[in-house]
Amino acid sequence: MKRSADVVIIGAGVTGAALAYELARRGIHDVMILERRFPCAGATGRCGGGIRQQFTTPHNIRLAMESVKRYEVLSEELGVDIEFIQGGYLILAETREETEALCKAVALQNDLGLPSTLLTPEEAKRVFPLLDETVIVGATYCPTDGHANPFRVVKGYLHRAREHGVSVEKFTQVIGLEVKGERIVEVRTSRGNISPGVVVNAAGAWSREVARMAGVELPNEPVRHEIAITEPVKFFMEVMVISIHNGIYFSQTKEGQIIGGIGDPEERPGYNITSSLKFLRNFARELLRYAPALGQLSVLRQWAGLYDVTPDAQPVLGPTPGLENFIQANGYSGHGFMIAPAVARHLADHIEKGVRSEILDKLSLERFKEEIRGEAFVVG
Ligand SMILES: Cc1cc2nc3c(=O)[nH]c(=O)nc-3n(C[C@H](O)[C@H](O)[C@H](O)COP(=O)(O)OP(=O)(O)OC[C@H]3O[C@@H](n4cnc5c(N)ncnc54)[C@H](O)[C@@H]3O)c2cc1C
């Protein structure tokens, strides 16, 4: 293992992989990714793969719109079929208040150029024919949303990054960060120490612990989210469906499996990633309320992963106040897979040219000093 690198990225999830690739494309090849287990061991390899742009804050909408543009060309660019299915997202509402929230969100999204629309229950059923439209009051749809295979995305990014000389150090845990003055001068790992130019904290739900190694306090908290997948059936469902009523989301993979999850409002922060019967019962019940025909499918597997949740459900991005070479890339609050490609570009531009885009400014750690308005749709 090398003993120094221009850029040391902690974590080989979609964030670390995408950033390494974007840096390499810009000619920054002396990049190391340090991963305590293996690529996709964190939330990325456990996620639903949903890619939506229908958010309620301008920053999340912009980052997601930029990312969709990337996802549209990524298979060709990376030379790996990322299984991107651009069948849109259907968002369901069951009450008048929820429909009003969707209405407000669509107005903001349309202002920013997103082609999302409000639908009646009957129109929603035309988008997703298995829907029991009597359960909902309204819905929104955006045809350019979609979903992809997270494993293939990371594989593609890392493959191209390695071709450019990036090294990916598996089973290499960061155990300490030595600070001198306003810089991190040494990254201590389970396999020896590295002298870094820039250090990027892309450690997902463990970012708070990594930041603490440098004396930096992040407001992020890990929260378990559970997910399940069924046996495969013939492909019939291009659209991904979510509900702001209960936080359920589900889609069909290219192989034909229905994959989906639902949040538990009673879940407390912590590193528990065991699976529960409570989740499976709740998920099945809510899924069948919306699409009773799916009750004929058997669940094959269930698992859990961690959301890295911030107080405003938006990521923490960019340089750290007081530590000039420590960059944050975490706190996605459950929607990191979909925005990572855009985040990687903003951060790579910053590392290459020292520019700080408006989004990096707005989503920096400094914002938590002020009161801010957060993202309302925290669903897959
Ligand atoms: C059940 C579930 C469903 C989800 N569904 C969606 C979805 O549909 N769409 C969407 O956009 N997002 C979804 N998400 C969120 C998404 O998975 C994450 O936001 C995203 O994957 C974060 O990627 P990351 O690379 O930043 O972090 P991670 O993928 O968590 O990667 C961080 C890596 O850092 C490593 N690491 C940690 N500490 C250290 C250390 N000290 N030293 C070295 N390495 C370390 C970990 O092993 C891990 O591999 C979901 C999450 C879950 C749990």
mmCIF file with all atom_site columns, N, CA and C and ligand atoms in Angstrom, residues 10-16 34-38 40-44 46-50 89 172-174 202-206 210 213 225-227 240 249 305-307 329 332 334-338 380, ligand 1:
data_model
loop_
_atom_site.group_PDB
_atom_site.id
_atom_site.type_symbol
_atom_site.label_atom_id
_atom_site.label_alt_id
_atom_site.label_comp_id
_atom_site.label_asym_id
_atom_site.label_entity_id
_atom_site.label_seq_id
_atom_site.pdbx_PDB_ins_code
_atom_site.Cartn_x
_atom_site.Cartn_y
_atom_site.Cartn_z
_atom_site.occupancy
_atom_site.B_iso_or_equiv
_atom_site.pdbx_formal_charge
_atom_site.auth_seq_id
_atom_site.auth_comp_id
_atom_site.auth_asym_id
_atom_site.auth_atom_id
_atom_site.pdbx_PDB_model_num
ATOM   1   N N   . ILE A 1 10  ? -12.269 8.009  2.148   1.00 0.00 ? 10  ILE A N   1
ATOM   2   C CA  . ILE A 1 10  ? -12.624 6.981  3.135   1.00 0.00 ? 10  ILE A CA  1
ATOM   3   C C   . ILE A 1 10  ? -14.014 6.449  2.802   1.00 0.00 ? 10  ILE A C   1
ATOM   4   N N   . GLY A 1 11  ? -14.091 5.183  2.357   1.00 0.00 ? 11  GLY A N   1
ATOM   5   C CA  . GLY A 1 11  ? -15.368 4.548  2.026   1.00 0.00 ? 11  GLY A CA  1
ATOM   6   C C   . GLY A 1 11  ? -15.504 4.237  0.554   1.00 0.00 ? 11  GLY A C   1
ATOM   7   N N   . ALA A 1 12  ? -15.813 2.967  0.243   1.00 0.00 ? 12  ALA A N   1
ATOM   8   C CA  . ALA A 1 12  ? -15.995 2.547  -1.158  1.00 0.00 ? 12  ALA A CA  1
ATOM   9   C C   . ALA A 1 12  ? -17.457 2.198  -1.428  1.00 0.00 ? 12  ALA A C   1
ATOM   10  N N   . GLY A 1 13  ? -18.341 3.148  -1.100  1.00 0.00 ? 13  GLY A N   1
ATOM   11  C CA  . GLY A 1 13  ? -19.730 3.054  -1.534  1.00 0.00 ? 13  GLY A CA  1
ATOM   12  C C   . GLY A 1 13  ? -19.860 3.848  -2.823  1.00 0.00 ? 13  GLY A C   1
ATOM   13  N N   . VAL A 1 14  ? -21.086 4.188  -3.187  1.00 0.00 ? 14  VAL A N   1
ATOM   14  C CA  . VAL A 1 14  ? -21.275 4.912  -4.444  1.00 0.00 ? 14  VAL A CA  1
ATOM   15  C C   . VAL A 1 14  ? -20.592 6.288  -4.415  1.00 0.00 ? 14  VAL A C   1
ATOM   16  N N   . THR A 1 15  ? -20.538 6.924  -3.233  1.00 0.00 ? 15  THR A N   1
ATOM   17  C CA  . THR A 1 15  ? -19.917 8.248  -3.157  1.00 0.00 ? 15  THR A CA  1
ATOM   18  C C   . THR A 1 15  ? -18.425 8.176  -3.436  1.00 0.00 ? 15  THR A C   1
ATOM   19  N N   . GLY A 1 16  ? -17.734 7.285  -2.714  1.00 0.00 ? 16  GLY A N   1
ATOM   20  C CA  . GLY A 1 16  ? -16.285 7.161  -2.897  1.00 0.00 ? 16  GLY A CA  1
ATOM   21  C C   . GLY A 1 16  ? -15.933 6.741  -4.307  1.00 0.00 ? 16  GLY A C   1
ATOM   22  N N   . LEU A 1 34  ? -9.927  4.043  0.751   1.00 0.00 ? 34  LEU A N   1
ATOM   23  C CA  . LEU A 1 34  ? -9.710  3.132  1.874   1.00 0.00 ? 34  LEU A CA  1
ATOM   24  C C   . LEU A 1 34  ? -11.059 2.587  2.313   1.00 0.00 ? 34  LEU A C   1
ATOM   25  N N   . GLU A 1 35  ? -11.194 1.290  2.299   1.00 0.00 ? 35  GLU A N   1
ATOM   26  C CA  . GLU A 1 35  ? -12.484 0.654  2.617   1.00 0.00 ? 35  GLU A CA  1
ATOM   27  C C   . GLU A 1 35  ? -12.255 -0.426 3.667   1.00 0.00 ? 35  GLU A C   1
ATOM   28  N N   . ARG A 1 36  ? -12.961 -0.307 4.780   1.00 0.00 ? 36  ARG A N   1
ATOM   29  C CA  . ARG A 1 36  ? -12.665 -1.256 5.878   1.00 0.00 ? 36  ARG A CA  1
ATOM   30  C C   . ARG A 1 36  ? -13.152 -2.667 5.565   1.00 0.00 ? 36  ARG A C   1
ATOM   31  N N   . ARG A 1 37  ? -14.113 -2.783 4.640   1.00 0.00 ? 37  ARG A N   1
ATOM   32  C CA  . ARG A 1 37  ? -14.560 -4.130 4.248   1.00 0.00 ? 37  ARG A CA  1
ATOM   33  C C   . ARG A 1 37  ? -14.340 -4.291 2.744   1.00 0.00 ? 37  ARG A C   1
ATOM   34  N N   . PHE A 1 38  ? -15.396 -4.118 1.946   1.00 0.00 ? 38  PHE A N   1
ATOM   35  C CA  . PHE A 1 38  ? -15.269 -4.269 0.488   1.00 0.00 ? 38  PHE A CA  1
ATOM   36  C C   . PHE A 1 38  ? -16.263 -3.310 -0.155  1.00 0.00 ? 38  PHE A C   1
ATOM   37  N N   . CYS A 1 40  ? -19.343 -1.567 -1.629  1.00 0.00 ? 40  CYS A N   1
ATOM   38  C CA  . CYS A 1 40  ? -20.795 -1.825 -1.443  1.00 0.00 ? 40  CYS A CA  1
ATOM   39  C C   . CYS A 1 40  ? -21.124 -2.486 -0.107  1.00 0.00 ? 40  CYS A C   1
ATOM   40  N N   . ALA A 1 41  ? -20.174 -2.549 0.832   1.00 0.00 ? 41  ALA A N   1
ATOM   41  C CA  . ALA A 1 41  ? -20.456 -3.179 2.125   1.00 0.00 ? 41  ALA A CA  1
ATOM   42  C C   . ALA A 1 41  ? -21.398 -2.324 2.975   1.00 0.00 ? 41  ALA A C   1
ATOM   43  N N   . GLY A 1 42  ? -21.482 -1.031 2.680   1.00 0.00 ? 42  GLY A N   1
ATOM   44  C CA  . GLY A 1 42  ? -22.324 -0.124 3.477   1.00 0.00 ? 42  GLY A CA  1
ATOM   45  C C   . GLY A 1 42  ? -23.732 -0.022 2.911   1.00 0.00 ? 42  GLY A C   1
ATOM   46  N N   . ALA A 1 43  ? -24.296 1.192  2.971   1.00 0.00 ? 43  ALA A N   1
ATOM   47  C CA  . ALA A 1 43  ? -25.690 1.382  2.541   1.00 0.00 ? 43  ALA A CA  1
ATOM   48  C C   . ALA A 1 43  ? -25.869 1.119  1.047   1.00 0.00 ? 43  ALA A C   1
ATOM   49  N N   . THR A 1 44  ? -24.832 1.412  0.255   1.00 0.00 ? 44  THR A N   1
ATOM   50  C CA  . THR A 1 44  ? -24.987 1.294  -1.203  1.00 0.00 ? 44  THR A CA  1
ATOM   51  C C   . THR A 1 44  ? -25.405 -0.116 -1.610  1.00 0.00 ? 44  THR A C   1
ATOM   52  N N   . ARG A 1 46  ? -27.034 -2.144 0.017   1.00 0.00 ? 46  ARG A N   1
ATOM   53  C CA  . ARG A 1 46  ? -28.251 -2.566 0.716   1.00 0.00 ? 46  ARG A CA  1
ATOM   54  C C   . ARG A 1 46  ? -29.463 -1.752 0.277   1.00 0.00 ? 46  ARG A C   1
ATOM   55  N N   . CYS A 1 47  ? -29.258 -0.858 -0.692  1.00 0.00 ? 47  CYS A N   1
ATOM   56  C CA  . CYS A 1 47  ? -30.309 0.129  -0.962  1.00 0.00 ? 47  CYS A CA  1
ATOM   57  C C   . CYS A 1 47  ? -31.279 -0.314 -2.049  1.00 0.00 ? 47  CYS A C   1
ATOM   58  N N   . GLY A 1 48  ? -32.321 0.482  -2.242  1.00 0.00 ? 48  GLY A N   1
ATOM   59  C CA  . GLY A 1 48  ? -33.376 0.141  -3.190  1.00 0.00 ? 48  GLY A CA  1
ATOM   60  C C   . GLY A 1 48  ? -33.081 0.556  -4.622  1.00 0.00 ? 48  GLY A C   1
ATOM   61  N N   . GLY A 1 49  ? -32.031 1.358  -4.818  1.00 0.00 ? 49  GLY A N   1
ATOM   62  C CA  . GLY A 1 49  ? -31.638 1.738  -6.175  1.00 0.00 ? 49  GLY A CA  1
ATOM   63  C C   . GLY A 1 49  ? -32.521 2.789  -6.827  1.00 0.00 ? 49  GLY A C   1
ATOM   64  N N   . GLY A 1 50  ? -33.414 3.407  -6.049  1.00 0.00 ? 50  GLY A N   1
ATOM   65  C CA  . GLY A 1 50  ? -34.330 4.404  -6.613  1.00 0.00 ? 50  GLY A CA  1
ATOM   66  C C   . GLY A 1 50  ? -33.616 5.705  -6.962  1.00 0.00 ? 50  GLY A C   1
ATOM   67  N N   . TYR A 1 89  ? -41.288 7.830  -11.450 1.00 0.00 ? 89  TYR A N   1
ATOM   68  C CA  . TYR A 1 89  ? -41.666 7.581  -10.049 1.00 0.00 ? 89  TYR A CA  1
ATOM   69  C C   . TYR A 1 89  ? -43.095 8.060  -9.893  1.00 0.00 ? 89  TYR A C   1
ATOM   70  N N   . THR A 1 172 ? -9.199  -2.248 4.784   1.00 0.00 ? 172 THR A N   1
ATOM   71  C CA  . THR A 1 172 ? -8.278  -1.232 5.314   1.00 0.00 ? 172 THR A CA  1
ATOM   72  C C   . THR A 1 172 ? -9.120  -0.204 6.073   1.00 0.00 ? 172 THR A C   1
ATOM   73  N N   . GLN A 1 173 ? -9.117  -0.347 7.387   1.00 0.00 ? 173 GLN A N   1
ATOM   74  C CA  . GLN A 1 173 ? -9.973  0.523  8.201   1.00 0.00 ? 173 GLN A CA  1
ATOM   75  C C   . GLN A 1 173 ? -9.217  1.766  8.658   1.00 0.00 ? 173 GLN A C   1
ATOM   76  N N   . VAL A 1 174 ? -9.843  2.916  8.508   1.00 0.00 ? 174 VAL A N   1
ATOM   77  C CA  . VAL A 1 174 ? -9.256  4.139  9.050   1.00 0.00 ? 174 VAL A CA  1
ATOM   78  C C   . VAL A 1 174 ? -9.512  4.147  10.548  1.00 0.00 ? 174 VAL A C   1
ATOM   79  N N   . ALA A 1 202 ? -16.279 9.869  3.098   1.00 0.00 ? 202 ALA A N   1
ATOM   80  C CA  . ALA A 1 202 ? -17.414 9.260  2.386   1.00 0.00 ? 202 ALA A CA  1
ATOM   81  C C   . ALA A 1 202 ? -17.763 7.944  3.062   1.00 0.00 ? 202 ALA A C   1
ATOM   82  N N   . ALA A 1 203 ? -17.775 7.965  4.390   1.00 0.00 ? 203 ALA A N   1
ATOM   83  C CA  . ALA A 1 203 ? -17.941 6.727  5.162   1.00 0.00 ? 203 ALA A CA  1
ATOM   84  C C   . ALA A 1 203 ? -19.400 6.446  5.515   1.00 0.00 ? 203 ALA A C   1
ATOM   85  N N   . GLY A 1 204 ? -20.340 7.057  4.815   1.00 0.00 ? 204 GLY A N   1
ATOM   86  C CA  . GLY A 1 204 ? -21.758 6.760  5.012   1.00 0.00 ? 204 GLY A CA  1
ATOM   87  C C   . GLY A 1 204 ? -22.177 6.973  6.453   1.00 0.00 ? 204 GLY A C   1
ATOM   88  N N   . ALA A 1 205 ? -22.887 5.994  7.002   1.00 0.00 ? 205 ALA A N   1
ATOM   89  C CA  . ALA A 1 205 ? -23.429 6.128  8.356   1.00 0.00 ? 205 ALA A CA  1
ATOM   90  C C   . ALA A 1 205 ? -22.333 6.142  9.431   1.00 0.00 ? 205 ALA A C   1
ATOM   91  N N   . TRP A 1 206 ? -21.090 5.863  9.034   1.00 0.00 ? 206 TRP A N   1
ATOM   92  C CA  . TRP A 1 206 ? -19.962 5.908  9.983   1.00 0.00 ? 206 TRP A CA  1
ATOM   93  C C   . TRP A 1 206 ? -19.188 7.221  9.858   1.00 0.00 ? 206 TRP A C   1
ATOM   94  N N   . VAL A 1 210 ? -15.853 8.861  11.842  1.00 0.00 ? 210 VAL A N   1
ATOM   95  C CA  . VAL A 1 210 ? -14.624 9.255  11.129  1.00 0.00 ? 210 VAL A CA  1
ATOM   96  C C   . VAL A 1 210 ? -14.321 10.730 11.400  1.00 0.00 ? 210 VAL A C   1
ATOM   97  N N   . MET A 1 213 ? -12.620 11.506 14.632  1.00 0.00 ? 213 MET A N   1
ATOM   98  C CA  . MET A 1 213 ? -11.186 11.201 14.702  1.00 0.00 ? 213 MET A CA  1
ATOM   99  C C   . MET A 1 213 ? -10.365 12.457 14.455  1.00 0.00 ? 213 MET A C   1
ATOM   100 N N   . HIS A 1 225 ? -32.851 1.017  8.265   1.00 0.00 ? 225 HIS A N   1
ATOM   101 C CA  . HIS A 1 225 ? -33.983 0.884  7.348   1.00 0.00 ? 225 HIS A CA  1
ATOM   102 C C   . HIS A 1 225 ? -33.970 -0.513 6.778   1.00 0.00 ? 225 HIS A C   1
ATOM   103 N N   . GLU A 1 226 ? -35.142 -1.151 6.776   1.00 0.00 ? 226 GLU A N   1
ATOM   104 C CA  . GLU A 1 226 ? -35.232 -2.537 6.308   1.00 0.00 ? 226 GLU A CA  1
ATOM   105 C C   . GLU A 1 226 ? -35.833 -2.611 4.914   1.00 0.00 ? 226 GLU A C   1
ATOM   106 N N   . ILE A 1 227 ? -35.558 -3.697 4.231   1.00 0.00 ? 227 ILE A N   1
ATOM   107 C CA  . ILE A 1 227 ? -35.896 -3.827 2.823   1.00 0.00 ? 227 ILE A CA  1
ATOM   108 C C   . ILE A 1 227 ? -36.062 -5.317 2.503   1.00 0.00 ? 227 ILE A C   1
ATOM   109 N N   . MET A 1 240 ? -41.448 3.206  -10.561 1.00 0.00 ? 240 MET A N   1
ATOM   110 C CA  . MET A 1 240 ? -41.175 2.962  -9.136  1.00 0.00 ? 240 MET A CA  1
ATOM   111 C C   . MET A 1 240 ? -42.253 3.707  -8.354  1.00 0.00 ? 240 MET A C   1
ATOM   112 N N   . TYR A 1 249 ? -41.798 2.183  -0.488  1.00 0.00 ? 249 TYR A N   1
ATOM   113 C CA  . TYR A 1 249 ? -41.329 2.321  -1.872  1.00 0.00 ? 249 TYR A CA  1
ATOM   114 C C   . TYR A 1 249 ? -41.157 0.926  -2.452  1.00 0.00 ? 249 TYR A C   1
ATOM   115 N N   . GLY A 1 305 ? -30.131 -1.863 6.324   1.00 0.00 ? 305 GLY A N   1
ATOM   116 C CA  . GLY A 1 305 ? -28.945 -1.020 6.194   1.00 0.00 ? 305 GLY A CA  1
ATOM   117 C C   . GLY A 1 305 ? -29.183 0.262  6.971   1.00 0.00 ? 305 GLY A C   1
ATOM   118 N N   . LEU A 1 306 ? -28.229 1.174  6.881   1.00 0.00 ? 306 LEU A N   1
ATOM   119 C CA  . LEU A 1 306 ? -28.339 2.397  7.680   1.00 0.00 ? 306 LEU A CA  1
ATOM   120 C C   . LEU A 1 306 ? -28.505 3.635  6.804   1.00 0.00 ? 306 LEU A C   1
ATOM   121 N N   . TYR A 1 307 ? -29.490 4.463  7.139   1.00 0.00 ? 307 TYR A N   1
ATOM   122 C CA  . TYR A 1 307 ? -29.551 5.819  6.601   1.00 0.00 ? 307 TYR A CA  1
ATOM   123 C C   . TYR A 1 307 ? -28.595 6.664  7.456   1.00 0.00 ? 307 TYR A C   1
ATOM   124 N N   . ALA A 1 329 ? -18.627 14.292 2.580   1.00 0.00 ? 329 ALA A N   1
ATOM   125 C CA  . ALA A 1 329 ? -19.491 13.803 1.496   1.00 0.00 ? 329 ALA A CA  1
ATOM   126 C C   . ALA A 1 329 ? -20.397 12.741 2.116   1.00 0.00 ? 329 ALA A C   1
ATOM   127 N N   . TYR A 1 332 ? -26.625 11.738 3.593   1.00 0.00 ? 332 TYR A N   1
ATOM   128 C CA  . TYR A 1 332 ? -27.635 11.762 2.522   1.00 0.00 ? 332 TYR A CA  1
ATOM   129 C C   . TYR A 1 332 ? -29.065 11.482 3.000   1.00 0.00 ? 332 TYR A C   1
ATOM   130 N N   . GLY A 1 334 ? -30.900 8.865  3.287   1.00 0.00 ? 334 GLY A N   1
ATOM   131 C CA  . GLY A 1 334 ? -31.743 7.910  2.569   1.00 0.00 ? 334 GLY A CA  1
ATOM   132 C C   . GLY A 1 334 ? -31.889 8.150  1.082   1.00 0.00 ? 334 GLY A C   1
ATOM   133 N N   . HIS A 1 335 ? -31.188 9.164  0.536   1.00 0.00 ? 335 HIS A N   1
ATOM   134 C CA  . HIS A 1 335 ? -31.280 9.333  -0.919  1.00 0.00 ? 335 HIS A CA  1
ATOM   135 C C   . HIS A 1 335 ? -29.912 9.606  -1.550  1.00 0.00 ? 335 HIS A C   1
ATOM   136 N N   . GLY A 1 336 ? -28.911 8.893  -1.050  1.00 0.00 ? 336 GLY A N   1
ATOM   137 C CA  . GLY A 1 336 ? -27.551 9.129  -1.536  1.00 0.00 ? 336 GLY A CA  1
ATOM   138 C C   . GLY A 1 336 ? -27.223 8.457  -2.853  1.00 0.00 ? 336 GLY A C   1
ATOM   139 N N   . PHE A 1 337 ? -27.840 7.303  -3.089  1.00 0.00 ? 337 PHE A N   1
ATOM   140 C CA  . PHE A 1 337 ? -27.541 6.627  -4.354  1.00 0.00 ? 337 PHE A CA  1
ATOM   141 C C   . PHE A 1 337 ? -27.954 7.521  -5.516  1.00 0.00 ? 337 PHE A C   1
ATOM   142 N N   . MET A 1 338 ? -29.094 8.154  -5.366  1.00 0.00 ? 338 MET A N   1
ATOM   143 C CA  . MET A 1 338 ? -29.608 8.942  -6.495  1.00 0.00 ? 338 MET A CA  1
ATOM   144 C C   . MET A 1 338 ? -28.844 10.243 -6.723  1.00 0.00 ? 338 MET A C   1
ATOM   145 N N   . GLY A 1 380 ? -37.597 6.295  -0.194  1.00 0.00 ? 380 GLY A N   1
ATOM   146 C CA  . GLY A 1 380 ? -36.648 5.776  -1.179  1.00 0.00 ? 380 GLY A CA  1
ATOM   147 C C   . GLY A 1 380 ? -36.729 6.424  -2.537  1.00 0.00 ? 380 GLY A C   1
HETATM 148 C C1  . LIG B 2 .   ? -32.622 -0.036 2.979   1.00 0.00 ? 1   LIG B C1  1
HETATM 149 C C2  . LIG B 2 .   ? -32.089 1.177  2.257   1.00 0.00 ? 1   LIG B C2  1
HETATM 150 C C3  . LIG B 2 .   ? -32.731 1.605  1.090   1.00 0.00 ? 1   LIG B C3  1
HETATM 151 C C4  . LIG B 2 .   ? -32.252 2.727  0.403   1.00 0.00 ? 1   LIG B C4  1
HETATM 152 N N1  . LIG B 2 .   ? -32.849 3.082  -0.772  1.00 0.00 ? 1   LIG B N1  1
HETATM 153 C C5  . LIG B 2 .   ? -32.347 4.109  -1.480  1.00 0.00 ? 1   LIG B C5  1
HETATM 154 C C6  . LIG B 2 .   ? -32.872 4.437  -2.754  1.00 0.00 ? 1   LIG B C6  1
HETATM 155 O O1  . LIG B 2 .   ? -33.814 3.818  -3.248  1.00 0.00 ? 1   LIG B O1  1
HETATM 156 N N2  . LIG B 2 .   ? -32.314 5.469  -3.435  1.00 0.00 ? 1   LIG B N2  1
HETATM 157 C C7  . LIG B 2 .   ? -31.272 6.200  -2.917  1.00 0.00 ? 1   LIG B C7  1
HETATM 158 O O2  . LIG B 2 .   ? -30.827 7.147  -3.554  1.00 0.00 ? 1   LIG B O2  1
HETATM 159 N N3  . LIG B 2 .   ? -30.746 5.889  -1.716  1.00 0.00 ? 1   LIG B N3  1
HETATM 160 C C8  . LIG B 2 .   ? -31.252 4.869  -0.986  1.00 0.00 ? 1   LIG B C8  1
HETATM 161 N N4  . LIG B 2 .   ? -30.696 4.557  0.219   1.00 0.00 ? 1   LIG B N4  1
HETATM 162 C C9  . LIG B 2 .   ? -29.600 5.391  0.738   1.00 0.00 ? 1   LIG B C9  1
HETATM 163 C C10 . LIG B 2 .   ? -28.295 5.053  0.021   1.00 0.00 ? 1   LIG B C10 1
HETATM 164 O O3  . LIG B 2 .   ? -28.069 3.672  0.113   1.00 0.00 ? 1   LIG B O3  1
HETATM 165 C C11 . LIG B 2 .   ? -27.138 5.828  0.654   1.00 0.00 ? 1   LIG B C11 1
HETATM 166 O O4  . LIG B 2 .   ? -27.466 7.182  0.801   1.00 0.00 ? 1   LIG B O4  1
HETATM 167 C C12 . LIG B 2 .   ? -25.888 5.716  -0.221  1.00 0.00 ? 1   LIG B C12 1
HETATM 168 O O5  . LIG B 2 .   ? -25.684 4.385  -0.628  1.00 0.00 ? 1   LIG B O5  1
HETATM 169 C C13 . LIG B 2 .   ? -24.688 6.236  0.545   1.00 0.00 ? 1   LIG B C13 1
HETATM 170 O O6  . LIG B 2 .   ? -23.531 5.870  -0.174  1.00 0.00 ? 1   LIG B O6  1
HETATM 171 P P1  . LIG B 2 .   ? -22.103 6.203  0.444   1.00 0.00 ? 1   LIG B P1  1
HETATM 172 O O7  . LIG B 2 .   ? -21.111 5.728  -0.520  1.00 0.00 ? 1   LIG B O7  1
HETATM 173 O O8  . LIG B 2 .   ? -22.064 7.624  0.840   1.00 0.00 ? 1   LIG B O8  1
HETATM 174 O O9  . LIG B 2 .   ? -22.059 5.359  1.805   1.00 0.00 ? 1   LIG B O9  1
HETATM 175 P P2  . LIG B 2 .   ? -21.947 3.761  2.010   1.00 0.00 ? 1   LIG B P2  1
HETATM 176 O O10 . LIG B 2 .   ? -22.455 3.014  0.859   1.00 0.00 ? 1   LIG B O10 1
HETATM 177 O O11 . LIG B 2 .   ? -22.525 3.459  3.348   1.00 0.00 ? 1   LIG B O11 1
HETATM 178 O O12 . LIG B 2 .   ? -20.386 3.521  2.038   1.00 0.00 ? 1   LIG B O12 1
HETATM 179 C C14 . LIG B 2 .   ? -19.575 3.916  3.121   1.00 0.00 ? 1   LIG B C14 1
HETATM 180 C C15 . LIG B 2 .   ? -18.423 2.929  3.201   1.00 0.00 ? 1   LIG B C15 1
HETATM 181 O O13 . LIG B 2 .   ? -17.498 3.416  4.159   1.00 0.00 ? 1   LIG B O13 1
HETATM 182 C C16 . LIG B 2 .   ? -16.905 2.293  4.780   1.00 0.00 ? 1   LIG B C16 1
HETATM 183 N N5  . LIG B 2 .   ? -16.328 2.723  6.053   1.00 0.00 ? 1   LIG B N5  1
HETATM 184 C C17 . LIG B 2 .   ? -16.980 3.132  7.174   1.00 0.00 ? 1   LIG B C17 1
HETATM 185 N N6  . LIG B 2 .   ? -16.108 3.453  8.140   1.00 0.00 ? 1   LIG B N6  1
HETATM 186 C C18 . LIG B 2 .   ? -14.874 3.252  7.630   1.00 0.00 ? 1   LIG B C18 1
HETATM 187 C C19 . LIG B 2 .   ? -13.557 3.391  8.158   1.00 0.00 ? 1   LIG B C19 1
HETATM 188 N N7  . LIG B 2 .   ? -13.330 3.815  9.417   1.00 0.00 ? 1   LIG B N7  1
HETATM 189 N N8  . LIG B 2 .   ? -12.501 3.086  7.359   1.00 0.00 ? 1   LIG B N8  1
HETATM 190 C C20 . LIG B 2 .   ? -12.702 2.654  6.084   1.00 0.00 ? 1   LIG B C20 1
HETATM 191 N N9  . LIG B 2 .   ? -13.934 2.503  5.549   1.00 0.00 ? 1   LIG B N9  1
HETATM 192 C C21 . LIG B 2 .   ? -15.005 2.796  6.302   1.00 0.00 ? 1   LIG B C21 1
HETATM 193 C C22 . LIG B 2 .   ? -18.068 1.315  4.930   1.00 0.00 ? 1   LIG B C22 1
HETATM 194 O O14 . LIG B 2 .   ? -17.617 -0.016 5.072   1.00 0.00 ? 1   LIG B O14 1
HETATM 195 C C23 . LIG B 2 .   ? -18.844 1.535  3.641   1.00 0.00 ? 1   LIG B C23 1
HETATM 196 O O15 . LIG B 2 .   ? -18.507 0.597  2.635   1.00 0.00 ? 1   LIG B O15 1
HETATM 197 C C24 . LIG B 2 .   ? -31.137 3.448  0.919   1.00 0.00 ? 1   LIG B C24 1
HETATM 198 C C25 . LIG B 2 .   ? -30.504 3.008  2.087   1.00 0.00 ? 1   LIG B C25 1
HETATM 199 C C26 . LIG B 2 .   ? -30.958 1.879  2.740   1.00 0.00 ? 1   LIG B C26 1
HETATM 200 C C27 . LIG B 2 .   ? -30.251 1.417  3.992   1.00 0.00 ? 1   LIG B C27 1
#
